[in-house]
PDB file of C-alpha atoms in Angstrom:
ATOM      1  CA  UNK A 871      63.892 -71.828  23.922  1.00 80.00           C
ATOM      2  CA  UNK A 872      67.211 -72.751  24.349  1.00 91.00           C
ATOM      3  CA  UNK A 873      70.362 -71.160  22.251  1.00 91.00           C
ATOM      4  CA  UNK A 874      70.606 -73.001  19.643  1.00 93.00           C
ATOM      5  CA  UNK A 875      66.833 -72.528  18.485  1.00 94.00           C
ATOM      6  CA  UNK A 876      67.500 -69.064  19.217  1.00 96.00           C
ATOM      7  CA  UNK A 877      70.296 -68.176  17.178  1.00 96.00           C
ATOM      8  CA  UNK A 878      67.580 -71.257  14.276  1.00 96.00           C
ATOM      9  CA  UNK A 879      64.819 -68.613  14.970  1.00 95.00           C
ATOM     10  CA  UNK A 880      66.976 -65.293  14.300  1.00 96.00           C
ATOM     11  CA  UNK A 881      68.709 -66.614  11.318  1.00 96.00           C
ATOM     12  CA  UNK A 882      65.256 -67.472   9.834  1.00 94.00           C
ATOM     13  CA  UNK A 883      64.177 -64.148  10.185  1.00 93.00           C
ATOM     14  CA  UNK A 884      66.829 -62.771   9.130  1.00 95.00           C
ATOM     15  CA  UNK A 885      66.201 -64.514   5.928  1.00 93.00           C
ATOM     16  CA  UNK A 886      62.533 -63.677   5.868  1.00 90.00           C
ATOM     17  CA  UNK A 887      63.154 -60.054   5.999  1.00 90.00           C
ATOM     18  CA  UNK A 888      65.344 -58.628   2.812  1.00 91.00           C
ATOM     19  CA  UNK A 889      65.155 -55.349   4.240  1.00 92.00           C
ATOM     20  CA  UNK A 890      66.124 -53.616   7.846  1.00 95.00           C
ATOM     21  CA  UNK A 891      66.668 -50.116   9.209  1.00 96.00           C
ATOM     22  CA  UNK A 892      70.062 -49.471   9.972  1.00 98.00           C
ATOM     23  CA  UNK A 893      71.370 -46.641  12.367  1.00 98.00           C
ATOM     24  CA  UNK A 894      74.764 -45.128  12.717  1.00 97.00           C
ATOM     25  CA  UNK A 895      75.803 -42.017  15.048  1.00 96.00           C
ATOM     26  CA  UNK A 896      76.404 -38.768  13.286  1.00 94.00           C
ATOM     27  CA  UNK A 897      77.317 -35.795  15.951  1.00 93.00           C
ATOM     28  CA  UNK A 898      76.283 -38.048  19.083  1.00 93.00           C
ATOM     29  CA  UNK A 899      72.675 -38.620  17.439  1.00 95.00           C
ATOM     30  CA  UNK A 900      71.295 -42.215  15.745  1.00 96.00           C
ATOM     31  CA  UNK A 901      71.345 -41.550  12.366  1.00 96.00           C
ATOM     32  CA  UNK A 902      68.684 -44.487  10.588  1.00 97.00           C
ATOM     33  CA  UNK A 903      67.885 -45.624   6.800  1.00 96.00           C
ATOM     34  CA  UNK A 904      66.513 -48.610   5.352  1.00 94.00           C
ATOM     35  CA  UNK A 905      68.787 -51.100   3.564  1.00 95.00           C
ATOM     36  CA  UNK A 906      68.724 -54.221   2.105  1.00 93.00           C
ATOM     37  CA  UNK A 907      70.127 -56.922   4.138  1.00 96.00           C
ATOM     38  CA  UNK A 908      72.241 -59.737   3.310  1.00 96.00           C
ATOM     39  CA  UNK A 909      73.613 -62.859   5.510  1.00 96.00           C
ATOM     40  CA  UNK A 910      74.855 -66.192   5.979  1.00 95.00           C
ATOM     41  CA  UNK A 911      73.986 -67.038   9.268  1.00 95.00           C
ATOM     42  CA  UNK A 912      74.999 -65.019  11.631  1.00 95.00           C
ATOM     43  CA  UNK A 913      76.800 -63.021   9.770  1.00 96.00           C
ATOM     44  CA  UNK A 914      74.790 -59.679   8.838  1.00 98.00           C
ATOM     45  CA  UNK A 915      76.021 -57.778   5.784  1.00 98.00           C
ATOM     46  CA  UNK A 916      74.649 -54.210   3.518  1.00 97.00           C
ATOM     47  CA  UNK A 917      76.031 -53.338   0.492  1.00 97.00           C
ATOM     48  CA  UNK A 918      76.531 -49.511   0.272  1.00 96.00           C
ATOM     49  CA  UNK A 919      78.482 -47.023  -2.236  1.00 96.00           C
ATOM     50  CA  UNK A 920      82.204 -46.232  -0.403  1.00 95.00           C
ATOM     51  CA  UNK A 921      81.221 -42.182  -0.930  1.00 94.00           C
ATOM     52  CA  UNK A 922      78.256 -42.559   1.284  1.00 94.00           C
ATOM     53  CA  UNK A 923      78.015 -40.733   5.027  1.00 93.00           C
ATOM     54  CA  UNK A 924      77.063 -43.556   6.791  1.00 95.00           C
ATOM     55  CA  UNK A 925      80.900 -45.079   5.518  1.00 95.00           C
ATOM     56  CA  UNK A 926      82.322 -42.123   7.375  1.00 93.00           C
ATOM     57  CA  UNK A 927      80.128 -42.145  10.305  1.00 95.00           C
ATOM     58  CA  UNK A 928      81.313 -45.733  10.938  1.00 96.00           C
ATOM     59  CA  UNK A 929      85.049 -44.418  10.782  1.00 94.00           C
ATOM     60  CA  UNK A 930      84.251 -42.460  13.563  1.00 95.00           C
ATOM     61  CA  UNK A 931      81.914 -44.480  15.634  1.00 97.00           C
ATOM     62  CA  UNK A 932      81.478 -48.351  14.589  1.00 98.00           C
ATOM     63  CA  UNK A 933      78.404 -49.039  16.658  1.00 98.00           C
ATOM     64  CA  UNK A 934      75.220 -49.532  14.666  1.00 98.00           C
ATOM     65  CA  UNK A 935      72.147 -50.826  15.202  1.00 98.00           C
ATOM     66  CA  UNK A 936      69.286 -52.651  12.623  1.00 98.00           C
ATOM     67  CA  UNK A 937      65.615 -52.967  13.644  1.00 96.00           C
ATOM     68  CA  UNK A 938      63.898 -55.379  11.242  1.00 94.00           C
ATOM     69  CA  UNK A 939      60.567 -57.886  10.660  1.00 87.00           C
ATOM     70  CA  UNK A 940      57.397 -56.049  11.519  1.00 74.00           C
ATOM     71  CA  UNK A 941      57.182 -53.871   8.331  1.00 66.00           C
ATOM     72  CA  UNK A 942      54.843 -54.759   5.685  1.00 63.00           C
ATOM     73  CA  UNK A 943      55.665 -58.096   3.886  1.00 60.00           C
ATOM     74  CA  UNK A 944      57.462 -58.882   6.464  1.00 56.00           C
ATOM     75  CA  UNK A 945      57.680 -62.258   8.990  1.00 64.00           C
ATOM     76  CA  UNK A 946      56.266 -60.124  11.975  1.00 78.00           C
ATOM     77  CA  UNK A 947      58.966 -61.306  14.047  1.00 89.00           C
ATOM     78  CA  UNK A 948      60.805 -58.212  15.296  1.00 94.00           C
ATOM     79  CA  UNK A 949      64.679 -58.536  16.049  1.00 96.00           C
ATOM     80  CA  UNK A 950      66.868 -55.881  16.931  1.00 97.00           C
ATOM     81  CA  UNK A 951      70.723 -55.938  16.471  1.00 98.00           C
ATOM     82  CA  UNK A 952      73.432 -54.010  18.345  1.00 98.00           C
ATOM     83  CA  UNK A 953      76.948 -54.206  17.148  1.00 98.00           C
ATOM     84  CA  UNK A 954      80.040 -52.902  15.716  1.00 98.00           C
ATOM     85  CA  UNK A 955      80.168 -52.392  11.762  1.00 98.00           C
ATOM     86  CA  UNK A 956      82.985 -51.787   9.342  1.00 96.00           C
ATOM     87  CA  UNK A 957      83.790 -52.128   5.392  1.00 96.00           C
ATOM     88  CA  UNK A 958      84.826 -55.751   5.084  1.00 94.00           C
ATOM     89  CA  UNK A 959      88.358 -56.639   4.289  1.00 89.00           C
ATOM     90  CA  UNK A 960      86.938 -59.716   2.714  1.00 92.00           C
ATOM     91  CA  UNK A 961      86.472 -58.830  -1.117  1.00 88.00           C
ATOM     92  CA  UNK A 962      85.162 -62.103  -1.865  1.00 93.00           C
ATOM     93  CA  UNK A 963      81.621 -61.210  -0.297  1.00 94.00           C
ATOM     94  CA  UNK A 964      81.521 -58.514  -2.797  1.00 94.00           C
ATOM     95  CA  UNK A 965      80.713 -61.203  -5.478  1.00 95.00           C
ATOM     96  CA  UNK A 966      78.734 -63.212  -3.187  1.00 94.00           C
ATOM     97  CA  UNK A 967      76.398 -60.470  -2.173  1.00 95.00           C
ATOM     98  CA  UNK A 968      76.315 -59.252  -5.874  1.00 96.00           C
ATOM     99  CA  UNK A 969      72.934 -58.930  -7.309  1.00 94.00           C
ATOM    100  CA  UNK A 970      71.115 -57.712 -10.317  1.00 94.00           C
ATOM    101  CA  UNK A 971      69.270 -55.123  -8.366  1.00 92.00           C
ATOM    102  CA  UNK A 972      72.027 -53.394  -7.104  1.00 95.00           C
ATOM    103  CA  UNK A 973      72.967 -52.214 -10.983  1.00 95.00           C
ATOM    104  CA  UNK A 974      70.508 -49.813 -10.290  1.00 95.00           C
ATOM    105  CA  UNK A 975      73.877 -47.824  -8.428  1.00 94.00           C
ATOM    106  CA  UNK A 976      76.860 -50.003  -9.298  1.00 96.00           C
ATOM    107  CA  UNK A 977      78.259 -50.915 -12.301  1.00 96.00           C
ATOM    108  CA  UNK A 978      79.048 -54.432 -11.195  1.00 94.00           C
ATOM    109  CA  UNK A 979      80.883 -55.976  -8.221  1.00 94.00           C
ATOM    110  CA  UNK A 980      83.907 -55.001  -9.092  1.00 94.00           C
ATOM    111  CA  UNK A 981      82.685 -51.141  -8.981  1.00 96.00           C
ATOM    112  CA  UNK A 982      85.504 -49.451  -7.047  1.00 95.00           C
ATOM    113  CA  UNK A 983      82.659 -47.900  -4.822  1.00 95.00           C
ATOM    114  CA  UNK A 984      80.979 -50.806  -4.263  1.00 96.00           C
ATOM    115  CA  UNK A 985      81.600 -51.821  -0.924  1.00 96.00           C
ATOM    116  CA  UNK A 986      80.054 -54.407   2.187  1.00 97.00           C
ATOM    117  CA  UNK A 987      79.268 -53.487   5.155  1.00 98.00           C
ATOM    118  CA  UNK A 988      80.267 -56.146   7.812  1.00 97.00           C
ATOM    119  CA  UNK A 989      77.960 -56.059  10.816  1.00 97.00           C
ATOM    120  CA  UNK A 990      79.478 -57.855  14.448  1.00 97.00           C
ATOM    121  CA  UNK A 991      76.104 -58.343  16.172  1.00 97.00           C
ATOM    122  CA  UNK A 992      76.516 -58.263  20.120  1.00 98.00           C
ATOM    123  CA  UNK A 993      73.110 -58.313  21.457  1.00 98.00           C
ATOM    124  CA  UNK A 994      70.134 -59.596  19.499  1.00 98.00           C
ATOM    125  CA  UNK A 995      66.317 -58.735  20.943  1.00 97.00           C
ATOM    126  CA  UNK A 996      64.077 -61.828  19.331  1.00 96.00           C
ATOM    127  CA  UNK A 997      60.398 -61.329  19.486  1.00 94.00           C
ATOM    128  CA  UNK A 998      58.525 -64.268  18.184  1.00 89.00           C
ATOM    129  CA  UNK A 999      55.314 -64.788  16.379  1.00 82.00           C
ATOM    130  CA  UNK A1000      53.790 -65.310  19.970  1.00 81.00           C
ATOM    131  CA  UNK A1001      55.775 -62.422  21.283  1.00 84.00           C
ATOM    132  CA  UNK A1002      58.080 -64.580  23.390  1.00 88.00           C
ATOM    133  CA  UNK A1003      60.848 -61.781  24.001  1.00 93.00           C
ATOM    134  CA  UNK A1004      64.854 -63.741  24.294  1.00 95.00           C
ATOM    135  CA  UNK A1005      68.068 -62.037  24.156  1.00 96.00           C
ATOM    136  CA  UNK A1006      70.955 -63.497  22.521  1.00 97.00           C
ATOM    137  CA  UNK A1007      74.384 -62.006  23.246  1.00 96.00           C
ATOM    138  CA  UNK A1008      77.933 -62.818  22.096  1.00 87.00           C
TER     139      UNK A1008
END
């Protein structure tokens, strides 16, 4: 598998699996929770409320990693990310992550604590379907 059906095969399951465990470091340990994930390619994103520890576990360490696709439901592709993570500067994605479930916790996407998440992956472990193991790394 070259690169470029690589980077095909990790965007599709990113898109096949809505939800991921994401870990921080809180006090030099992995701290993990399911989210929902959100992307456009490459580019990995979680919406999350501002007051949250996980925001201020990322002001003092950035590096996260997400574990997702082998749960129930999902593609049973397994890819784990390891990156850097911060609150995006780009307000724009708040509307274009926006969704009706996330009323359940914000009033709308302009919700002053209604922030994204903006994930930098550096490594990516892809296991496929047929358990062929590649690494992609930026």
């Amino acid at each position: 598998m070259n690169q470029t059906e690589l980077e095909q095969n990790i965007v599709k399951a990113l898109e096949n699996n809505p939800f991921c465990s994401f870990s921080t470091v809180e006090n030099g340990k992995p701290k993990s929770r399911y989210m929902a994930l959100f992307n456009d390619g490459m580019n990995i994103h979680l919406a999350t409320n501002r007051r949250t520890h996980k925001v201020d576990e990322l002001e003092n360490n950035p590096n996260v990693s997400l574990l997702l696709g082998y749960e129930a439901g999902g593609s049973k592709e397994v890819v784990e990310i390891e990156g850097t993570c911060e609150v995006t500067k780009n307000e724009g994605l708040r509307e274009q992550v926006w969704n009706d479930e996330l009323k359940a916790w914000f009033d709308g996407p302009n919700d002053p604590n209604y922030v994204i998440l903006d994930i930098t992956p550096h490594r990516i472990e892809y296991t496929g379907k047929d358990h062929e193991h590649q690494v992609w790394e930026q």
